[in-house]
Amino acid sequence: MSIWEKSNELPGDAAEVSVVEPHAENQDQILDVEQHQILDVELDEALRNFKLSVDAWSEAAYSNRPVAQFAPRRNWRPAAAWALGCALVASSVSGVVYQRHEHQVKAKQDAAIKLVEQQKQAADRQVADEDLLASVDSDVSRQVPSAMEPLAQMAEDESK
Amino acid sequence: MAAGSVLETMDKATAAEIAADEFARVVSQHRPQIFRFLLASTRDIDLAETLTQECFLKAHRNWSSFRGESSAMTWLMRIAINLQKDHWRNRRMRFWRTTQTHSVDLDEASEWLPSGETSAEQQMLAKEQVRHVWKAMDGLSDRQRTVFLLRYIEERELSEIAEITGLSEGTVKAHLSRAVGRVRTQLGRSK
């Protein structure tokens, strides 16, 4: 089967396939035999030079091309999927860790505030207790009223 | 049973190694020719290199199915021509999206000549002839250009060209005749 499918033919190709014998161009027809022979010599020379030129160009381009080892191309999609997956996992893990850390910090702060409040309450309570004791002491150590003075005197005498 | 399967696995591994070695040899042997053909077809070094790589990649993938009915070179050349054809078809379809091409112009392509022991005048004449051949090639159809390059650059026989392209020898002759006629006309115009 031909490399060129019918559907891929270029304009002009269909006609060319059916041509078996070469058709002389109009300009060729006006050339006489002598001119034709000269042209054929020139044609051979031109074709030879053309090959030499292409060979030289190809050789230079081939030796100057970036050296790349022949290896089957790697598909970047799995690598990209892996990278994306890793990034997602890393971000979600770091998010969870960050949230946990924030929670811990907040809990520590709350505990500290609570402790300060408790200490303050304890201090207040202590002050209140001291005031109460002071007032009780003052009440207990108050002098005996005068109406009770004889009774107190009697108790003193008896003890002597 | 187990020993048999081990031997079978070893045979397979050895066969794979041999195939890989053989393919590496084919690559080193034919890569320059494939590159040269594609360079002459496209006049674009980057594109020629890309298509050459694609050609050998495709060949590597299908190496196991290569039965050696034709020579490796014929097989590789077929792949290269198909890739080139696909490339131009895709580029034609993408015409409105991009028309970028890195093909060098005729003058630049004609500059390449081996520095032999020829006079400056002969060099100039040779460059002029090469330029006319390139110009004539611009007017050729894909088939004519391919046949022309296979004959005059790759120096393939008509039967080989017929095998590579899948055309009959008569059709190859017709295309070649047309192509040479164009070159002759171009050279005649320069007189």
mmCIF file of C-alpha atoms in Angstrom:
data_model
loop_
_atom_site.group_PDB
_atom_site.id
_atom_site.type_symbol
_atom_site.label_atom_id
_atom_site.label_comp_id
_atom_site.label_asym_id
_atom_site.label_seq_id
_atom_site.Cartn_x
_atom_site.Cartn_y
_atom_site.Cartn_z
ATOM 1 C CA MET A 1 0.000 0.000 0.000
ATOM 2 C CA SER A 2 1.242 3.462 -0.813
ATOM 3 C CA ILE A 3 2.463 5.704 1.976
ATOM 4 C CA TRP A 4 0.254 8.400 0.505
ATOM 5 C CA GLU A 5 -3.405 7.660 0.940
ATOM 6 C CA LYS A 6 -5.835 8.996 -1.651
ATOM 7 C CA SER A 7 -7.402 11.332 0.913
ATOM 8 C CA ASN A 8 -4.058 12.939 1.624
ATOM 9 C CA GLU A 9 -3.193 13.753 -1.910
ATOM 10 C CA LEU A 10 -2.169 17.258 -2.687
ATOM 11 C CA PRO A 11 -3.708 19.219 -5.531
ATOM 12 C CA GLY A 12 -1.971 18.103 -8.679
ATOM 13 C CA ASP A 13 -0.827 14.763 -7.304
ATOM 14 C CA ALA A 14 -3.749 12.779 -8.634
ATOM 15 C CA ALA A 15 -2.932 13.787 -12.146
ATOM 16 C CA GLU A 16 0.742 13.109 -11.572
ATOM 17 C CA VAL A 17 0.172 9.509 -10.501
ATOM 18 C CA SER A 18 -1.429 8.626 -13.814
ATOM 19 C CA VAL A 19 1.484 10.122 -15.712
ATOM 20 C CA VAL A 20 3.912 7.397 -16.578
ATOM 21 C CA GLU A 21 6.007 9.073 -19.162
ATOM 22 C CA PRO A 22 7.685 12.391 -18.357
ATOM 23 C CA HIS A 23 6.046 15.426 -19.824
ATOM 24 C CA ALA A 24 8.343 18.038 -21.174
ATOM 25 C CA GLU A 25 7.758 21.505 -19.859
ATOM 26 C CA ASN A 26 6.793 24.162 -22.361
ATOM 27 C CA GLN A 27 10.084 25.859 -21.917
ATOM 28 C CA ASP A 28 11.968 22.626 -22.523
ATOM 29 C CA GLN A 29 10.195 22.191 -25.839
ATOM 30 C CA ILE A 30 11.683 25.369 -27.242
ATOM 31 C CA LEU A 31 15.200 24.326 -26.397
ATOM 32 C CA ASP A 32 17.064 22.687 -29.213
ATOM 33 C CA VAL A 33 19.023 19.464 -28.823
ATOM 34 C CA GLU A 34 22.392 21.150 -28.321
ATOM 35 C CA GLN A 35 21.096 23.339 -25.540
ATOM 36 C CA HIS A 36 19.473 20.299 -23.990
ATOM 37 C CA GLN A 37 22.765 18.414 -23.907
ATOM 38 C CA ILE A 38 24.521 21.371 -22.297
ATOM 39 C CA LEU A 39 21.740 21.571 -19.763
ATOM 40 C CA ASP A 40 22.013 17.855 -18.989
ATOM 41 C CA VAL A 41 25.705 18.248 -18.212
ATOM 42 C CA GLU A 42 24.867 21.208 -16.045
ATOM 43 C CA LEU A 43 22.013 19.281 -14.491
ATOM 44 C CA ASP A 44 24.320 16.444 -13.487
ATOM 45 C CA GLU A 45 26.766 18.927 -12.025
ATOM 46 C CA ALA A 46 23.994 20.771 -10.195
ATOM 47 C CA LEU A 47 22.609 17.563 -8.737
ATOM 48 C CA ARG A 48 26.080 16.498 -7.633
ATOM 49 C CA ASN A 49 26.693 19.867 -5.994
ATOM 50 C CA PHE A 50 23.272 19.701 -4.408
ATOM 51 C CA LYS A 51 24.101 16.370 -2.785
ATOM 52 C CA LEU A 52 27.491 17.633 -1.612
ATOM 53 C CA SER A 53 25.829 20.714 -0.163
ATOM 54 C CA VAL A 54 23.125 18.761 1.663
ATOM 55 C CA ASP A 55 25.730 16.286 2.950
ATOM 56 C CA ALA A 56 27.915 19.105 4.277
ATOM 57 C CA TRP A 57 24.991 20.914 5.876
ATOM 58 C CA SER A 58 23.577 17.738 7.389
ATOM 59 C CA GLU A 59 26.949 16.664 8.735
ATOM 60 C CA ALA A 60 27.540 20.057 10.341
ATOM 61 C CA ALA A 61 24.020 20.213 11.793
ATOM 62 C CA TYR A 62 24.201 16.609 12.993
ATOM 63 C CA SER A 63 27.509 17.047 14.776
ATOM 64 C CA ASN A 64 26.422 20.359 16.343
ATOM 65 C CA ARG A 65 23.069 19.163 17.542
ATOM 66 C CA PRO A 66 22.524 18.981 21.301
ATOM 67 C CA VAL A 67 23.563 15.517 22.361
ATOM 68 C CA ALA A 68 20.593 13.685 23.735
ATOM 69 C CA GLN A 69 20.661 10.054 24.647
ATOM 70 C CA PHE A 70 18.040 8.039 22.877
ATOM 71 C CA ALA A 71 15.632 7.037 25.540
ATOM 72 C CA PRO A 72 11.907 6.514 25.570
ATOM 73 C CA ARG A 73 10.218 9.718 26.549
ATOM 74 C CA ARG A 74 8.991 9.829 30.102
ATOM 75 C CA ASN A 75 5.398 10.695 30.596
ATOM 76 C CA TRP A 76 5.168 13.751 32.839
ATOM 77 C CA ARG A 77 1.573 13.121 33.865
ATOM 78 C CA PRO A 78 2.239 10.485 36.567
ATOM 79 C CA ALA A 79 5.044 12.654 37.961
ATOM 80 C CA ALA A 80 2.756 15.690 38.006
ATOM 81 C CA ALA A 81 -0.017 13.664 39.648
ATOM 82 C CA TRP A 82 2.418 12.442 42.280
ATOM 83 C CA ALA A 83 3.699 15.961 42.917
ATOM 84 C CA LEU A 84 0.158 17.309 43.191
ATOM 85 C CA GLY A 85 -0.865 14.466 45.493
ATOM 86 C CA CYS A 86 2.182 15.015 47.705
ATOM 87 C CA ALA A 87 1.472 18.749 47.845
ATOM 88 C CA LEU A 88 -2.157 18.105 48.829
ATOM 89 C CA VAL A 89 -1.188 15.611 51.518
ATOM 90 C CA ALA A 90 1.541 17.918 52.837
ATOM 91 C CA SER A 91 -0.818 20.907 52.943
ATOM 92 C CA SER A 92 -3.593 18.959 54.680
ATOM 93 C CA VAL A 93 -1.150 17.473 57.213
ATOM 94 C CA SER A 94 0.424 20.843 57.877
ATOM 95 C CA GLY A 95 -3.073 22.332 58.251
ATOM 96 C CA VAL A 96 -4.004 19.747 60.842
ATOM 97 C CA VAL A 97 -0.702 20.239 62.676
ATOM 98 C CA TYR A 98 -1.151 24.002 62.613
ATOM 99 C CA GLN A 99 -4.707 23.733 63.930
ATOM 100 C CA ARG A 100 -3.561 21.409 66.691
ATOM 101 C CA HIS A 101 -0.733 23.747 67.587
ATOM 102 C CA GLU A 102 -3.109 26.726 67.679
ATOM 103 C CA HIS A 103 -5.476 24.779 69.896
ATOM 104 C CA GLN A 104 -2.665 23.908 72.286
ATOM 105 C CA VAL A 105 -1.460 27.498 72.469
ATOM 106 C CA LYS A 106 -5.011 28.726 73.153
ATOM 107 C CA ALA A 107 -5.495 26.077 75.842
ATOM 108 C CA LYS A 108 -2.235 27.146 77.510
ATOM 109 C CA GLN A 109 -3.308 30.783 77.433
ATOM 110 C CA ASP A 110 -6.728 29.911 78.882
ATOM 111 C CA ALA A 111 -5.083 27.865 81.621
ATOM 112 C CA ALA A 112 -2.731 30.731 82.453
ATOM 113 C CA ILE A 113 -5.614 33.210 82.620
ATOM 114 C CA LYS A 114 -7.611 30.814 84.796
ATOM 115 C CA LEU A 115 -4.629 30.332 87.123
ATOM 116 C CA VAL A 116 -4.152 34.085 87.477
ATOM 117 C CA GLU A 117 -7.863 34.483 88.238
ATOM 118 C CA GLN A 118 -7.733 31.669 90.788
ATOM 119 C CA GLN A 119 -4.664 33.207 92.418
ATOM 120 C CA LYS A 120 -6.416 36.574 92.533
ATOM 121 C CA GLN A 121 -9.543 35.026 94.036
ATOM 122 C CA ALA A 122 -7.417 33.200 96.624
ATOM 123 C CA ALA A 123 -5.627 36.417 97.494
ATOM 124 C CA ASP A 124 -8.948 38.226 97.854
ATOM 125 C CA ARG A 125 -10.311 35.450 100.012
ATOM 126 C CA GLN A 126 -7.223 35.570 102.199
ATOM 127 C CA VAL A 127 -7.591 39.304 102.644
ATOM 128 C CA ALA A 128 -11.268 38.848 103.539
ATOM 129 C CA ASP A 129 -10.404 36.131 106.070
ATOM 130 C CA GLU A 130 -7.731 38.279 107.652
ATOM 131 C CA ASP A 131 -10.205 41.154 107.957
ATOM 132 C CA LEU A 132 -12.751 38.854 109.553
ATOM 133 C CA LEU A 133 -10.229 37.451 112.041
ATOM 134 C CA ALA A 134 -9.084 40.935 112.869
ATOM 135 C CA SER A 135 -12.625 42.021 113.517
ATOM 136 C CA VAL A 136 -13.272 38.910 115.670
ATOM 137 C CA ASP A 137 -10.079 39.542 117.644
ATOM 138 C CA SER A 138 -11.075 43.097 118.230
ATOM 139 C CA ASP A 139 -14.522 41.940 119.338
ATOM 140 C CA VAL A 140 -13.091 39.329 121.720
ATOM 141 C CA SER A 141 -10.507 41.661 123.231
ATOM 142 C CA ARG A 142 -13.084 44.371 123.878
ATOM 143 C CA GLN A 143 -13.217 45.660 127.516
ATOM 144 C CA VAL A 144 -15.804 44.323 129.962
ATOM 145 C CA PRO A 145 -18.768 46.669 130.264
ATOM 146 C CA SER A 146 -19.062 48.634 133.572
ATOM 147 C CA ALA A 147 -22.277 46.944 134.593
ATOM 148 C CA MET A 148 -20.421 43.679 134.866
ATOM 149 C CA GLU A 149 -17.460 45.136 136.764
ATOM 150 C CA PRO A 150 -18.430 43.814 140.302
ATOM 151 C CA LEU A 151 -18.850 40.317 138.954
ATOM 152 C CA ALA A 152 -15.513 40.460 137.310
ATOM 153 C CA GLN A 153 -13.905 41.765 140.489
ATOM 154 C CA MET A 154 -15.382 38.907 142.440
ATOM 155 C CA ALA A 155 -14.008 36.368 140.046
ATOM 156 C CA GLU A 156 -10.602 37.899 140.447
ATOM 157 C CA ASP A 157 -10.749 37.763 144.241
ATOM 158 C CA GLU A 158 -11.772 34.173 144.249
ATOM 159 C CA SER A 159 -8.886 33.227 142.130
ATOM 160 C CA LYS A 160 -6.461 34.795 144.623
ATOM 161 C CA MET B 1 8.277 -27.070 35.969
ATOM 162 C CA ALA B 2 9.893 -24.336 38.046
ATOM 163 C CA ALA B 3 13.263 -24.859 36.344
ATOM 164 C CA GLY B 4 11.521 -24.607 32.978
ATOM 165 C CA SER B 5 9.933 -21.271 33.822
ATOM 166 C CA VAL B 6 13.274 -19.923 35.081
ATOM 167 C CA LEU B 7 14.950 -20.965 31.825
ATOM 168 C CA GLU B 8 12.108 -19.409 29.879
ATOM 169 C CA THR B 9 12.513 -16.134 31.788
ATOM 170 C CA MET B 10 16.270 -16.200 31.161
ATOM 171 C CA ASP B 11 15.682 -16.813 27.452
ATOM 172 C CA LYS B 12 13.281 -13.882 27.320
ATOM 173 C CA ALA B 13 15.754 -11.620 29.117
ATOM 174 C CA THR B 14 18.552 -12.657 26.761
ATOM 175 C CA ALA B 15 16.333 -12.094 23.722
ATOM 176 C CA ALA B 16 15.397 -8.641 25.023
ATOM 177 C CA GLU B 17 19.074 -7.791 25.521
ATOM 178 C CA ILE B 18 19.954 -8.957 22.028
ATOM 179 C CA ALA B 19 17.054 -6.957 20.557
ATOM 180 C CA ALA B 20 18.155 -3.849 22.470
ATOM 181 C CA ASP B 21 21.745 -4.232 21.227
ATOM 182 C CA GLU B 22 20.542 -4.743 17.687
ATOM 183 C CA PHE B 23 18.320 -1.685 17.849
ATOM 184 C CA ALA B 24 21.148 0.436 19.259
ATOM 185 C CA ARG B 25 23.290 -0.652 16.316
ATOM 186 C CA VAL B 26 20.531 0.269 13.858
ATOM 187 C CA VAL B 27 20.181 3.703 15.487
ATOM 188 C CA SER B 28 23.887 4.490 15.300
ATOM 189 C CA GLN B 29 24.068 3.213 11.731
ATOM 190 C CA HIS B 30 21.039 4.932 10.203
ATOM 191 C CA ARG B 31 20.399 8.017 12.311
ATOM 192 C CA PRO B 32 22.583 10.363 10.222
ATOM 193 C CA GLN B 33 20.860 9.308 6.983
ATOM 194 C CA ILE B 34 17.370 9.741 8.401
ATOM 195 C CA PHE B 35 18.360 13.147 9.759
ATOM 196 C CA ARG B 36 19.858 14.153 6.397
ATOM 197 C CA PHE B 37 16.728 13.131 4.507
ATOM 198 C CA LEU B 38 14.468 15.017 6.912
ATOM 199 C CA LEU B 39 16.732 18.061 6.872
ATOM 200 C CA ALA B 40 16.646 18.161 3.076
ATOM 201 C CA SER B 41 12.866 17.718 3.144
ATOM 202 C CA THR B 42 12.138 20.409 5.705
ATOM 203 C CA ARG B 43 15.176 22.736 5.551
ATOM 204 C CA ASP B 44 14.639 23.055 9.315
ATOM 205 C CA ILE B 45 17.342 21.686 11.626
ATOM 206 C CA ASP B 46 15.176 21.619 14.761
ATOM 207 C CA LEU B 47 12.265 20.007 12.990
ATOM 208 C CA ALA B 48 14.543 17.473 11.327
ATOM 209 C CA GLU B 49 16.033 16.574 14.708
ATOM 210 C CA THR B 50 12.593 16.291 16.315
ATOM 211 C CA LEU B 51 11.239 14.118 13.535
ATOM 212 C CA THR B 52 14.381 11.961 13.612
ATOM 213 C CA GLN B 53 13.905 11.375 17.324
ATOM 214 C CA GLU B 54 10.227 10.590 16.804
ATOM 215 C CA CYS B 55 11.147 8.224 13.999
ATOM 216 C CA PHE B 56 13.484 6.195 16.207
ATOM 217 C CA LEU B 57 11.073 6.330 19.124
ATOM 218 C CA LYS B 58 8.362 4.885 16.928
ATOM 219 C CA ALA B 59 10.805 2.337 15.549
ATOM 220 C CA HIS B 60 11.794 1.364 19.107
ATOM 221 C CA ARG B 61 8.166 0.835 20.084
ATOM 222 C CA ASN B 62 7.539 -1.326 17.039
ATOM 223 C CA TRP B 63 10.923 -3.034 16.894
ATOM 224 C CA SER B 64 9.463 -6.363 17.978
ATOM 225 C CA SER B 65 7.034 -6.255 15.044
ATOM 226 C CA PHE B 66 9.805 -5.580 12.511
ATOM 227 C CA ARG B 67 10.141 -8.894 10.704
ATOM 228 C CA GLY B 68 13.033 -7.963 8.461
ATOM 229 C CA GLU B 69 11.018 -8.366 5.256
ATOM 230 C CA SER B 70 12.609 -5.152 4.067
ATOM 231 C CA SER B 71 15.902 -3.642 5.211
ATOM 232 C CA ALA B 72 15.939 -1.653 8.434
ATOM 233 C CA MET B 73 16.778 1.461 6.423
ATOM 234 C CA THR B 74 13.725 1.007 4.178
ATOM 235 C CA TRP B 75 11.541 0.483 7.228
ATOM 236 C CA LEU B 76 12.974 3.541 9.012
ATOM 237 C CA MET B 77 12.622 5.689 5.902
ATOM 238 C CA ARG B 78 8.966 4.715 5.630
ATOM 239 C CA ILE B 79 8.413 5.795 9.231
ATOM 240 C CA ALA B 80 10.282 9.066 8.617
ATOM 241 C CA ILE B 81 8.207 9.881 5.513
ATOM 242 C CA ASN B 82 4.983 9.121 7.376
ATOM 243 C CA LEU B 83 5.994 11.341 10.283
ATOM 244 C CA GLN B 84 6.929 14.133 7.941
ATOM 245 C CA LYS B 85 3.630 13.782 6.104
ATOM 246 C CA ASP B 86 1.703 13.868 9.398
ATOM 247 C CA HIS B 87 3.651 16.931 10.440
ATOM 248 C CA TRP B 88 2.805 18.888 7.288
ATOM 249 C CA ARG B 89 -0.818 17.804 7.424
ATOM 250 C CA ASN B 90 -1.096 18.961 11.041
ATOM 251 C CA ARG B 91 0.658 22.208 10.203
ATOM 252 C CA ARG B 92 -1.735 22.862 7.355
ATOM 253 C CA MET B 93 -4.651 22.267 9.720
ATOM 254 C CA ARG B 94 -3.101 24.575 12.297
ATOM 255 C CA PHE B 95 -2.541 27.271 9.700
ATOM 256 C CA TRP B 96 -4.797 29.846 11.356
ATOM 257 C CA ARG B 97 -3.352 29.192 14.753
ATOM 258 C CA THR B 98 0.300 29.366 13.888
ATOM 259 C CA THR B 99 2.272 29.797 10.740
ATOM 260 C CA GLN B 100 5.648 29.736 12.394
ATOM 261 C CA THR B 101 8.381 27.957 10.551
ATOM 262 C CA HIS B 102 12.072 27.748 11.205
ATOM 263 C CA SER B 103 13.022 26.667 7.715
ATOM 264 C CA VAL B 104 16.095 28.440 6.452
ATOM 265 C CA ASP B 105 15.823 30.365 3.205
ATOM 266 C CA LEU B 106 17.294 29.241 -0.096
ATOM 267 C CA ASP B 107 20.399 31.406 0.156
ATOM 268 C CA GLU B 108 21.300 30.065 3.581
ATOM 269 C CA ALA B 109 20.706 26.473 2.533
ATOM 270 C CA SER B 110 22.831 26.994 -0.581
ATOM 271 C CA GLU B 111 25.783 28.266 1.424
ATOM 272 C CA TRP B 112 26.784 24.766 2.427
ATOM 273 C CA LEU B 113 29.429 23.310 0.210
ATOM 274 C CA PRO B 114 32.475 21.274 1.128
ATOM 275 C CA SER B 115 35.595 23.405 0.949
ATOM 276 C CA GLY B 116 37.398 21.478 -1.765
ATOM 277 C CA GLU B 117 40.268 22.576 -3.906
ATOM 278 C CA THR B 118 38.074 24.710 -6.119
ATOM 279 C CA SER B 119 38.386 28.342 -7.057
ATOM 280 C CA ALA B 120 36.183 31.027 -5.606
ATOM 281 C CA GLU B 121 34.455 31.353 -8.968
ATOM 282 C CA GLN B 122 33.681 27.633 -9.083
ATOM 283 C CA GLN B 123 32.379 27.821 -5.531
ATOM 284 C CA MET B 124 30.102 30.690 -6.487
ATOM 285 C CA LEU B 125 28.848 28.788 -9.524
ATOM 286 C CA ALA B 126 28.223 25.679 -7.459
ATOM 287 C CA LYS B 127 26.304 27.679 -4.839
ATOM 288 C CA GLU B 128 24.195 29.218 -7.576
ATOM 289 C CA GLN B 129 23.393 25.760 -8.953
ATOM 290 C CA VAL B 130 22.481 24.476 -5.499
ATOM 291 C CA ARG B 131 20.236 27.502 -5.001
ATOM 292 C CA HIS B 132 18.412 26.700 -8.245
ATOM 293 C CA VAL B 133 17.870 23.101 -7.191
ATOM 294 C CA TRP B 134 16.426 24.253 -3.842
ATOM 295 C CA LYS B 135 14.192 26.701 -5.696
ATOM 296 C CA ALA B 136 12.991 23.971 -8.059
ATOM 297 C CA MET B 137 12.257 21.773 -5.019
ATOM 298 C CA ASP B 138 9.949 24.425 -3.633
ATOM 299 C CA GLY B 139 7.702 23.904 -6.635
ATOM 300 C CA LEU B 140 7.498 20.136 -6.240
ATOM 301 C CA SER B 141 4.665 18.212 -4.651
ATOM 302 C CA ASP B 142 5.372 16.169 -1.515
ATOM 303 C CA ARG B 143 5.657 12.956 -3.526
ATOM 304 C CA GLN B 144 7.920 14.437 -6.165
ATOM 305 C CA ARG B 145 10.178 15.971 -3.512
ATOM 306 C CA THR B 146 10.392 12.732 -1.562
ATOM 307 C CA VAL B 147 11.185 10.663 -4.634
ATOM 308 C CA PHE B 148 13.720 13.253 -5.812
ATOM 309 C CA LEU B 149 15.524 13.332 -2.452
ATOM 310 C CA LEU B 150 15.545 9.556 -2.124
ATOM 311 C CA ARG B 151 17.121 9.304 -5.572
ATOM 312 C CA TYR B 152 19.626 12.144 -5.563
ATOM 313 C CA ILE B 153 20.452 12.638 -1.874
ATOM 314 C CA GLU B 154 20.028 9.128 -0.496
ATOM 315 C CA GLU B 155 21.077 7.554 -3.821
ATOM 316 C CA ARG B 156 18.458 4.822 -3.639
ATOM 317 C CA GLU B 157 17.558 2.590 -6.566
ATOM 318 C CA LEU B 158 14.128 3.049 -8.161
ATOM 319 C CA SER B 159 13.001 -0.323 -6.812
ATOM 320 C CA GLU B 160 14.019 0.719 -3.286
ATOM 321 C CA ILE B 161 12.204 4.044 -3.653
ATOM 322 C CA ALA B 162 9.147 2.147 -4.803
ATOM 323 C CA GLU B 163 9.397 -0.096 -1.749
ATOM 324 C CA ILE B 164 9.871 2.828 0.637
ATOM 325 C CA THR B 165 7.038 4.902 -0.757
ATOM 326 C CA GLY B 166 4.723 2.042 -1.615
ATOM 327 C CA LEU B 167 4.356 3.386 -5.155
ATOM 328 C CA SER B 168 4.908 1.382 -8.301
ATOM 329 C CA GLU B 169 8.212 1.789 -10.096
ATOM 330 C CA GLY B 170 6.439 3.421 -13.030
ATOM 331 C CA THR B 171 4.924 6.044 -10.772
ATOM 332 C CA VAL B 172 8.274 6.631 -9.101
ATOM 333 C CA LYS B 173 9.838 7.165 -12.534
ATOM 334 C CA ALA B 174 7.087 9.603 -13.462
ATOM 335 C CA HIS B 175 7.530 11.626 -10.280
ATOM 336 C CA LEU B 176 11.275 11.617 -10.675
ATOM 337 C CA SER B 177 11.013 12.714 -14.274
ATOM 338 C CA ARG B 178 8.720 15.573 -13.292
ATOM 339 C CA ALA B 179 11.072 16.629 -10.504
ATOM 340 C CA VAL B 180 14.171 16.522 -12.711
ATOM 341 C CA GLY B 181 12.258 18.407 -15.377
ATOM 342 C CA ARG B 182 11.558 21.156 -12.882
ATOM 343 C CA VAL B 183 15.220 21.357 -11.907
ATOM 344 C CA ARG B 184 16.243 21.462 -15.543
ATOM 345 C CA THR B 185 13.743 24.228 -16.222
ATOM 346 C CA GLN B 186 15.004 26.170 -13.240
ATOM 347 C CA LEU B 187 18.585 25.847 -14.427
ATOM 348 C CA GLY B 188 17.512 26.858 -17.957
ATOM 349 C CA ARG B 189 15.820 29.971 -16.581
ATOM 350 C CA SER B 190 19.052 31.026 -15.001
ATOM 351 C CA LYS B 191 20.719 31.243 -18.419
#
